[in-house]
PDB file of C-alpha atoms in Angstrom:
ATOM      1  CA  GLN B   1      12.425  13.512  -4.305  1.00 63.00           C
ATOM      2  CA  SER B   2      11.199  12.437  -0.857  1.00 77.00           C
ATOM      3  CA  ALA B   3       9.128   9.345  -0.298  1.00 87.00           C
ATOM      4  CA  LEU B   4       5.426   9.927   0.173  1.00 95.00           C
ATOM      5  CA  THR B   5       4.186   9.581   3.760  1.00 97.00           C
ATOM      6  CA  GLN B   6       1.989   6.634   4.699  1.00 98.00           C
ATOM      7  CA  PRO B   7       1.020   5.306   8.139  1.00 97.00           C
ATOM      8  CA  ARG B   8       3.222   2.379   9.134  1.00 97.00           C
ATOM      9  CA  SER B   9       0.227   0.215   9.966  1.00 97.00           C
ATOM     10  CA  VAL B  10      -3.560   0.079  10.003  1.00 98.00           C
ATOM     11  CA  SER B  11      -5.915  -2.628  11.128  1.00 97.00           C
ATOM     12  CA  GLY B  12      -9.553  -3.596  10.943  1.00 97.00           C
ATOM     13  CA  SER B  13     -11.907  -6.482  11.560  1.00 97.00           C
ATOM     14  CA  PRO B  14     -13.493  -8.547   8.799  1.00 97.00           C
ATOM     15  CA  GLY B  15     -16.354  -6.657   7.205  1.00 97.00           C
ATOM     16  CA  GLN B  16     -15.149  -3.266   8.377  1.00 97.00           C
ATOM     17  CA  SER B  17     -13.664  -0.485   6.253  1.00 97.00           C
ATOM     18  CA  VAL B  18     -10.166   0.932   6.510  1.00 98.00           C
ATOM     19  CA  THR B  19      -8.530   3.909   4.843  1.00 98.00           C
ATOM     20  CA  ILE B  20      -4.834   4.287   4.129  1.00 98.00           C
ATOM     21  CA  SER B  21      -3.519   7.787   3.537  1.00 98.00           C
ATOM     22  CA  CYS B  22      -0.659   8.906   1.330  1.00 98.00           C
ATOM     23  CA  THR B  23       0.591  12.439   1.883  1.00 97.00           C
ATOM     24  CA  GLY B  24       2.869  14.306  -0.451  1.00 96.00           C
ATOM     25  CA  THR B  25       3.234  17.844  -1.679  1.00 94.00           C
ATOM     26  CA  SER B  26       1.910  20.077  -4.421  1.00 93.00           C
ATOM     27  CA  SER B  27       4.867  18.858  -6.514  1.00 92.00           C
ATOM     28  CA  ASP B  28       3.685  15.251  -6.540  1.00 93.00           C
ATOM     29  CA  VAL B  29       0.344  14.024  -5.139  1.00 95.00           C
ATOM     30  CA  GLY B  30      -1.277  17.446  -5.237  1.00 95.00           C
ATOM     31  CA  GLY B  31       0.030  18.380  -8.643  1.00 92.00           C
ATOM     32  CA  TYR B  32      -1.010  15.375 -10.718  1.00 91.00           C
ATOM     33  CA  ASN B  33      -3.885  12.902 -10.931  1.00 93.00           C
ATOM     34  CA  TYR B  34      -1.343  10.117 -11.308  1.00 94.00           C
ATOM     35  CA  VAL B  35      -1.593   8.319  -7.974  1.00 96.00           C
ATOM     36  CA  SER B  36      -1.534   4.536  -8.053  1.00 97.00           C
ATOM     37  CA  TRP B  37      -1.768   1.928  -5.294  1.00 98.00           C
ATOM     38  CA  TYR B  38      -0.116  -1.480  -5.040  1.00 98.00           C
ATOM     39  CA  GLN B  39      -0.817  -4.496  -2.854  1.00 98.00           C
ATOM     40  CA  GLN B  40       2.049  -6.755  -1.850  1.00 98.00           C
ATOM     41  CA  HIS B  41       1.636 -10.043  -0.027  1.00 98.00           C
ATOM     42  CA  PRO B  42       4.692 -11.494   1.740  1.00 97.00           C
ATOM     43  CA  GLY B  43       7.164 -12.974  -0.704  1.00 96.00           C
ATOM     44  CA  LYS B  44       5.152 -11.803  -3.724  1.00 97.00           C
ATOM     45  CA  ALA B  45       5.528  -9.088  -6.325  1.00 98.00           C
ATOM     46  CA  PRO B  46       3.422  -5.945  -5.979  1.00 98.00           C
ATOM     47  CA  LYS B  47       0.042  -5.876  -7.732  1.00 98.00           C
ATOM     48  CA  LEU B  48      -1.683  -2.810  -9.162  1.00 98.00           C
ATOM     49  CA  MET B  49      -4.936  -2.060  -7.315  1.00 98.00           C
ATOM     50  CA  ILE B  50      -5.766   1.567  -8.245  1.00 98.00           C
ATOM     51  CA  TYR B  51      -4.452   3.912 -10.939  1.00 97.00           C
ATOM     52  CA  ASP B  52      -5.021   7.548 -11.838  1.00 95.00           C
ATOM     53  CA  VAL B  53      -6.235   8.218  -8.263  1.00 97.00           C
ATOM     54  CA  SER B  54      -9.505   6.302  -8.429  1.00 97.00           C
ATOM     55  CA  LYS B  55      -9.625   3.855 -11.348  1.00 97.00           C
ATOM     56  CA  ARG B  56      -9.661   0.112 -10.795  1.00 97.00           C
ATOM     57  CA  PRO B  57      -8.019  -2.358 -13.182  1.00 96.00           C
ATOM     58  CA  SER B  58     -10.204  -5.213 -14.317  1.00 95.00           C
ATOM     59  CA  GLY B  59     -10.210  -8.016 -11.796  1.00 95.00           C
ATOM     60  CA  VAL B  60      -9.739  -5.803  -8.738  1.00 97.00           C
ATOM     61  CA  PRO B  61     -12.781  -6.029  -6.436  1.00 96.00           C
ATOM     62  CA  ASP B  62     -14.905  -2.903  -6.149  1.00 96.00           C
ATOM     63  CA  ARG B  63     -14.251  -3.033  -2.390  1.00 97.00           C
ATOM     64  CA  PHE B  64     -11.086  -1.127  -3.251  1.00 98.00           C
ATOM     65  CA  SER B  65     -11.478   2.561  -4.010  1.00 98.00           C
ATOM     66  CA  GLY B  66      -9.191   5.560  -4.280  1.00 98.00           C
ATOM     67  CA  SER B  67      -9.563   9.298  -3.837  1.00 98.00           C
ATOM     68  CA  LYS B  68      -7.528  12.451  -3.426  1.00 97.00           C
ATOM     69  CA  SER B  69      -7.903  15.750  -1.630  1.00 97.00           C
ATOM     70  CA  GLY B  70      -5.186  18.343  -1.935  1.00 97.00           C
ATOM     71  CA  ASN B  71      -1.821  16.750  -1.251  1.00 97.00           C
ATOM     72  CA  THR B  72      -3.253  13.576   0.283  1.00 98.00           C
ATOM     73  CA  ALA B  73      -4.454  10.501  -1.565  1.00 98.00           C
ATOM     74  CA  SER B  74      -6.393   7.711   0.105  1.00 98.00           C
ATOM     75  CA  LEU B  75      -7.085   4.036  -0.479  1.00 98.00           C
ATOM     76  CA  THR B  76     -10.247   2.704   1.123  1.00 98.00           C
ATOM     77  CA  ILE B  77     -10.961  -0.986   1.492  1.00 98.00           C
ATOM     78  CA  SER B  78     -14.516  -1.794   2.449  1.00 97.00           C
ATOM     79  CA  GLY B  79     -15.874  -5.146   3.597  1.00 97.00           C
ATOM     80  CA  LEU B  80     -12.443  -6.243   4.789  1.00 97.00           C
ATOM     81  CA  GLN B  81     -11.508  -9.831   4.073  1.00 97.00           C
ATOM     82  CA  ALA B  82      -8.688 -11.949   5.473  1.00 97.00           C
ATOM     83  CA  GLU B  83      -6.944 -11.992   2.088  1.00 97.00           C
ATOM     84  CA  ASP B  84      -6.656  -8.196   2.156  1.00 98.00           C
ATOM     85  CA  GLU B  85      -3.958  -8.488   4.817  1.00 98.00           C
ATOM     86  CA  ALA B  86      -0.862  -7.228   3.003  1.00 98.00           C
ATOM     87  CA  ASP B  87       1.426  -4.249   2.543  1.00 98.00           C
ATOM     88  CA  TYR B  88       0.075  -1.358   0.500  1.00 98.00           C
ATOM     89  CA  TYR B  89       2.131   1.250  -1.342  1.00 98.00           C
ATOM     90  CA  CYS B  90       1.068   4.468  -2.998  1.00 98.00           C
ATOM     91  CA  CYS B  91       2.960   5.985  -5.896  1.00 97.00           C
ATOM     92  CA  SER B  92       2.777   9.388  -7.515  1.00 96.00           C
ATOM     93  CA  TYR B  93       4.608  11.256 -10.174  1.00 89.00           C
ATOM     94  CA  ALA B  94       6.852  14.117  -9.059  1.00 83.00           C
ATOM     95  CA  GLY B  95       7.560  16.014 -12.223  1.00 81.00           C
ATOM     96  CA  SER B  96       8.393  13.287 -14.706  1.00 81.00           C
ATOM     97  CA  LEU B  97       9.652  10.695 -12.237  1.00 90.00           C
ATOM     98  CA  PRO B  98       7.641   8.411  -9.924  1.00 93.00           C
ATOM     99  CA  VAL B  99       8.030   8.233  -6.162  1.00 94.00           C
ATOM    100  CA  PHE B 100       6.634   5.593  -3.796  1.00 96.00           C
ATOM    101  CA  GLY B 101       5.237   5.925  -0.332  1.00 97.00           C
ATOM    102  CA  GLY B 102       6.905   4.124   2.557  1.00 97.00           C
ATOM    103  CA  GLY B 103       4.227   1.438   2.693  1.00 97.00           C
ATOM    104  CA  THR B 104       1.443   0.508   5.120  1.00 98.00           C
ATOM    105  CA  LYS B 105       0.937  -2.879   6.703  1.00 98.00           C
ATOM    106  CA  LEU B 106      -2.748  -3.786   6.855  1.00 98.00           C
ATOM    107  CA  THR B 107      -3.678  -6.294   9.531  1.00 97.00           C
ATOM    108  CA  VAL B 108      -7.080  -7.970   9.440  1.00 97.00           C
ATOM    109  CA  LEU B 109      -7.916  -8.743  13.056  1.00 94.00           C
TER     110      LEU B 109
ATOM    111  CA  GLU Q   1      -1.152 -11.996 -21.564  1.00 87.00           C
ATOM    112  CA  VAL Q   2       1.462  -9.353 -20.812  1.00 89.00           C
ATOM    113  CA  GLN Q   3       4.163 -10.984 -18.716  1.00 95.00           C
ATOM    114  CA  LEU Q   4       7.590 -10.096 -17.364  1.00 97.00           C
ATOM    115  CA  VAL Q   5       9.946 -12.908 -16.365  1.00 98.00           C
ATOM    116  CA  GLN Q   6      13.118 -12.091 -14.464  1.00 98.00           C
ATOM    117  CA  SER Q   7      16.384 -13.961 -14.162  1.00 98.00           C
ATOM    118  CA  GLY Q   8      17.146 -16.062 -11.110  1.00 98.00           C
ATOM    119  CA  ALA Q   9      18.621 -15.245  -7.728  1.00 98.00           C
ATOM    120  CA  GLU Q  10      22.269 -14.214  -7.559  1.00 98.00           C
ATOM    121  CA  VAL Q  11      24.909 -14.459  -4.835  1.00 98.00           C
ATOM    122  CA  LYS Q  12      27.909 -12.218  -5.381  1.00 98.00           C
ATOM    123  CA  LYS Q  13      30.927 -10.845  -3.523  1.00 98.00           C
ATOM    124  CA  PRO Q  14      31.571  -7.139  -2.960  1.00 98.00           C
ATOM    125  CA  GLY Q  15      33.332  -5.583  -5.921  1.00 97.00           C
ATOM    126  CA  GLU Q  16      31.950  -8.057  -8.453  1.00 98.00           C
ATOM    127  CA  SER Q  17      29.844  -7.019 -11.421  1.00 98.00           C
ATOM    128  CA  LEU Q  18      26.348  -8.248 -12.164  1.00 98.00           C
ATOM    129  CA  ARG Q  19      23.621  -7.954 -14.775  1.00 98.00           C
ATOM    130  CA  ILE Q  20      20.084  -9.176 -14.148  1.00 98.00           C
ATOM    131  CA  SER Q  21      17.393  -9.413 -16.784  1.00 98.00           C
ATOM    132  CA  CYS Q  22      13.682  -8.960 -17.377  1.00 98.00           C
ATOM    133  CA  LYS Q  23      12.081 -10.547 -20.441  1.00 98.00           C
ATOM    134  CA  GLY Q  24       8.748  -9.335 -21.740  1.00 96.00           C
ATOM    135  CA  SER Q  25       6.226 -11.463 -23.586  1.00 94.00           C
ATOM    136  CA  GLY Q  26       2.666 -11.236 -24.824  1.00 92.00           C
ATOM    137  CA  TYR Q  27       2.897  -7.654 -26.042  1.00 90.00           C
ATOM    138  CA  SER Q  28       4.881  -5.253 -28.193  1.00 91.00           C
ATOM    139  CA  PHE Q  29       8.021  -4.807 -26.075  1.00 93.00           C
ATOM    140  CA  THR Q  30       8.740  -1.370 -27.512  1.00 93.00           C
ATOM    141  CA  SER Q  31       5.310  -0.029 -26.473  1.00 92.00           C
ATOM    142  CA  TYR Q  32       6.015  -0.243 -22.736  1.00 93.00           C
ATOM    143  CA  TRP Q  33       8.617   1.465 -20.611  1.00 95.00           C
ATOM    144  CA  ILE Q  34      10.405  -0.896 -18.208  1.00 96.00           C
ATOM    145  CA  SER Q  35      11.214   0.367 -14.714  1.00 97.00           C
ATOM    146  CA  TRP Q  36      13.380  -1.220 -12.036  1.00 98.00           C
ATOM    147  CA  VAL Q  37      12.306  -1.081  -8.390  1.00 98.00           C
ATOM    148  CA  ARG Q  38      14.419  -1.992  -5.362  1.00 98.00           C
ATOM    149  CA  GLN Q  39      13.110  -3.509  -2.142  1.00 98.00           C
ATOM    150  CA  MET Q  40      15.706  -3.912   0.577  1.00 98.00           C
ATOM    151  CA  PRO Q  41      15.049  -6.590   3.217  1.00 97.00           C
ATOM    152  CA  GLY Q  42      12.022  -5.626   5.297  1.00 95.00           C
ATOM    153  CA  LYS Q  43      11.739  -2.244   3.591  1.00 96.00           C
ATOM    154  CA  GLY Q  44       9.574  -0.452   1.046  1.00 96.00           C
ATOM    155  CA  LEU Q  45       9.643   0.015  -2.704  1.00 97.00           C
ATOM    156  CA  GLU Q  46      12.122   2.432  -4.289  1.00 97.00           C
ATOM    157  CA  TRP Q  47      11.936   3.440  -7.951  1.00 96.00           C
ATOM    158  CA  MET Q  48      15.406   3.245  -9.486  1.00 97.00           C
ATOM    159  CA  GLY Q  49      14.952   4.211 -13.101  1.00 96.00           C
ATOM    160  CA  ARG Q  50      13.368   3.231 -16.394  1.00 96.00           C
ATOM    161  CA  ILE Q  51      14.074   2.665 -20.047  1.00 96.00           C
ATOM    162  CA  ASP Q  52      12.082   3.143 -23.233  1.00 95.00           C
ATOM    163  CA  PRO Q  53      13.026   0.016 -25.191  1.00 95.00           C
ATOM    164  CA  SER Q  54      12.097   1.647 -28.494  1.00 94.00           C
ATOM    165  CA  ASP Q  55      15.110   3.960 -28.355  1.00 95.00           C
ATOM    166  CA  SER Q  56      16.892   2.999 -25.100  1.00 95.00           C
ATOM    167  CA  TYR Q  57      16.196   6.429 -23.579  1.00 96.00           C
ATOM    168  CA  THR Q  58      16.655   6.214 -19.812  1.00 96.00           C
ATOM    169  CA  ASN Q  59      15.673   8.166 -16.691  1.00 93.00           C
ATOM    170  CA  TYR Q  60      17.197   7.524 -13.279  1.00 96.00           C
ATOM    171  CA  SER Q  61      16.201   8.428  -9.758  1.00 94.00           C
ATOM    172  CA  PRO Q  62      18.831  10.821  -8.351  1.00 93.00           C
ATOM    173  CA  SER Q  63      19.399   8.236  -5.615  1.00 94.00           C
ATOM    174  CA  PHE Q  64      20.548   5.626  -8.124  1.00 96.00           C
ATOM    175  CA  GLN Q  65      22.075   7.738 -10.909  1.00 96.00           C
ATOM    176  CA  GLY Q  66      25.667   6.642 -11.456  1.00 96.00           C
ATOM    177  CA  HIS Q  67      25.311   3.514  -9.309  1.00 96.00           C
ATOM    178  CA  VAL Q  68      23.460   1.294 -11.781  1.00 98.00           C
ATOM    179  CA  THR Q  69      22.938   1.088 -15.531  1.00 98.00           C
ATOM    180  CA  ILE Q  70      19.665   0.223 -17.219  1.00 98.00           C
ATOM    181  CA  SER Q  71      19.707  -1.086 -20.766  1.00 98.00           C
ATOM    182  CA  ALA Q  72      17.542  -3.072 -23.155  1.00 98.00           C
ATOM    183  CA  ASP Q  73      17.807  -5.305 -26.196  1.00 97.00           C
ATOM    184  CA  LYS Q  74      14.556  -4.948 -28.093  1.00 95.00           C
ATOM    185  CA  SER Q  75      15.502  -7.752 -30.482  1.00 96.00           C
ATOM    186  CA  ILE Q  76      15.026 -10.226 -27.629  1.00 96.00           C
ATOM    187  CA  SER Q  77      12.450  -8.211 -25.631  1.00 97.00           C
ATOM    188  CA  THR Q  78      14.732  -8.002 -22.615  1.00 98.00           C
ATOM    189  CA  ALA Q  79      15.672  -5.213 -20.231  1.00 98.00           C
ATOM    190  CA  TYR Q  80      18.690  -5.281 -17.925  1.00 98.00           C
ATOM    191  CA  LEU Q  81      19.871  -3.803 -14.646  1.00 98.00           C
ATOM    192  CA  GLN Q  82      23.626  -3.760 -14.214  1.00 98.00           C
ATOM    193  CA  TRP Q  83      26.200  -3.043 -11.521  1.00 98.00           C
ATOM    194  CA  SER Q  84      29.929  -2.645 -12.179  1.00 98.00           C
ATOM    195  CA  SER Q  85      31.011  -3.013  -8.558  1.00 97.00           C
ATOM    196  CA  LEU Q  86      28.551  -4.438  -6.048  1.00 98.00           C
ATOM    197  CA  LYS Q  87      28.379  -3.442  -2.398  1.00 97.00           C
ATOM    198  CA  ALA Q  88      26.843  -5.272   0.529  1.00 97.00           C
ATOM    199  CA  SER Q  89      24.192  -2.541   0.620  1.00 97.00           C
ATOM    200  CA  ASP Q  90      22.993  -3.666  -2.838  1.00 98.00           C
ATOM    201  CA  THR Q  91      21.520  -6.767  -1.214  1.00 98.00           C
ATOM    202  CA  ALA Q  92      17.831  -6.560  -2.066  1.00 98.00           C
ATOM    203  CA  MET Q  93      14.976  -7.860  -4.155  1.00 98.00           C
ATOM    204  CA  TYR Q  94      14.816  -6.155  -7.529  1.00 98.00           C
ATOM    205  CA  TYR Q  95      11.599  -5.985  -9.539  1.00 98.00           C
ATOM    206  CA  CYS Q  96      11.030  -4.907 -13.090  1.00 98.00           C
ATOM    207  CA  ALA Q  97       7.661  -3.386 -13.920  1.00 97.00           C
ATOM    208  CA  SER Q  98       6.112  -2.122 -17.123  1.00 95.00           C
ATOM    209  CA  THR Q  99       4.347   1.111 -17.954  1.00 92.00           C
ATOM    210  CA  GLU Q 100       2.390   1.357 -21.179  1.00 86.00           C
ATOM    211  CA  GLY Q 101       3.248   4.431 -23.181  1.00 81.00           C
ATOM    212  CA  GLY Q 102       1.173   7.425 -22.114  1.00 79.00           C
ATOM    213  CA  THR Q 103       0.152   5.915 -18.773  1.00 84.00           C
ATOM    214  CA  ASN Q 104       1.520   6.430 -15.293  1.00 86.00           C
ATOM    215  CA  TRP Q 105       1.222   3.162 -13.418  1.00 94.00           C
ATOM    216  CA  PHE Q 106       3.158  -0.098 -13.170  1.00 96.00           C
ATOM    217  CA  ASP Q 107       1.462  -3.211 -14.482  1.00 95.00           C
ATOM    218  CA  PRO Q 108       2.463  -5.971 -14.695  1.00 95.00           C
ATOM    219  CA  TRP Q 109       5.470  -6.659 -12.502  1.00 97.00           C
ATOM    220  CA  GLY Q 110       8.128  -9.303 -12.813  1.00 98.00           C
ATOM    221  CA  GLN Q 111       8.434 -11.937 -10.102  1.00 98.00           C
ATOM    222  CA  GLY Q 112      11.572 -10.334  -8.650  1.00 98.00           C
ATOM    223  CA  THR Q 113      15.260 -11.199  -8.563  1.00 98.00           C
ATOM    224  CA  LEU Q 114      16.975 -11.566  -5.191  1.00 98.00           C
ATOM    225  CA  VAL Q 115      20.526 -10.239  -5.192  1.00 98.00           C
ATOM    226  CA  THR Q 116      22.715 -11.116  -2.206  1.00 98.00           C
ATOM    227  CA  VAL Q 117      26.110  -9.470  -1.862  1.00 98.00           C
ATOM    228  CA  SER Q 118      28.276 -10.975   0.843  1.00 97.00           C
ATOM    229  CA  SER Q 119      31.921 -11.704   1.386  1.00 95.00           C
TER     230      SER Q 119
END
């Protein structure tokens, strides 16, 4: 079970859109519609932002959206706000066990 | 409100044993799997393993199998993560997180327990 591949960092200005990718294989991301995304602010616990590739839990702004194509899942944040600056992690199931991505630091310029 | 509350920070010496806890409230404890996730200083999230509190069935990541033990006491709605002999490399923040039966995401998460292992 290898960690999913995410870019180390992305950045964007307030109001812009950014996309964070999460690349796996046909045994994890590509094989299941079970990708979830988590936001983690410094010193805080992770928070669920997207589940089952593209579904948003109640309370998560609709600026956050998820998608998947082949072995790569993506998290898009539109209308960037200062409070979106955080680390983001993807997670997928590989067989019956979950695996996380390495994490992406989002900087709001 | 579904909530997970973890035990407090621990400072231990190499070779010592430790058990940290995660108490669930606001829901049927046996309806949610509890996973443990490690975050080493400045690093990412690593899934360690999980337990079904209804029958104490466990799965472990190959990376953690044999190094830790996950257990649960459903009578007090509490899951545990245990080490028999700590190493300095076990220094990390440990989170518990719940997964409702039949789903594949983690929500909610506990607040985290910082474990420091130092001589």
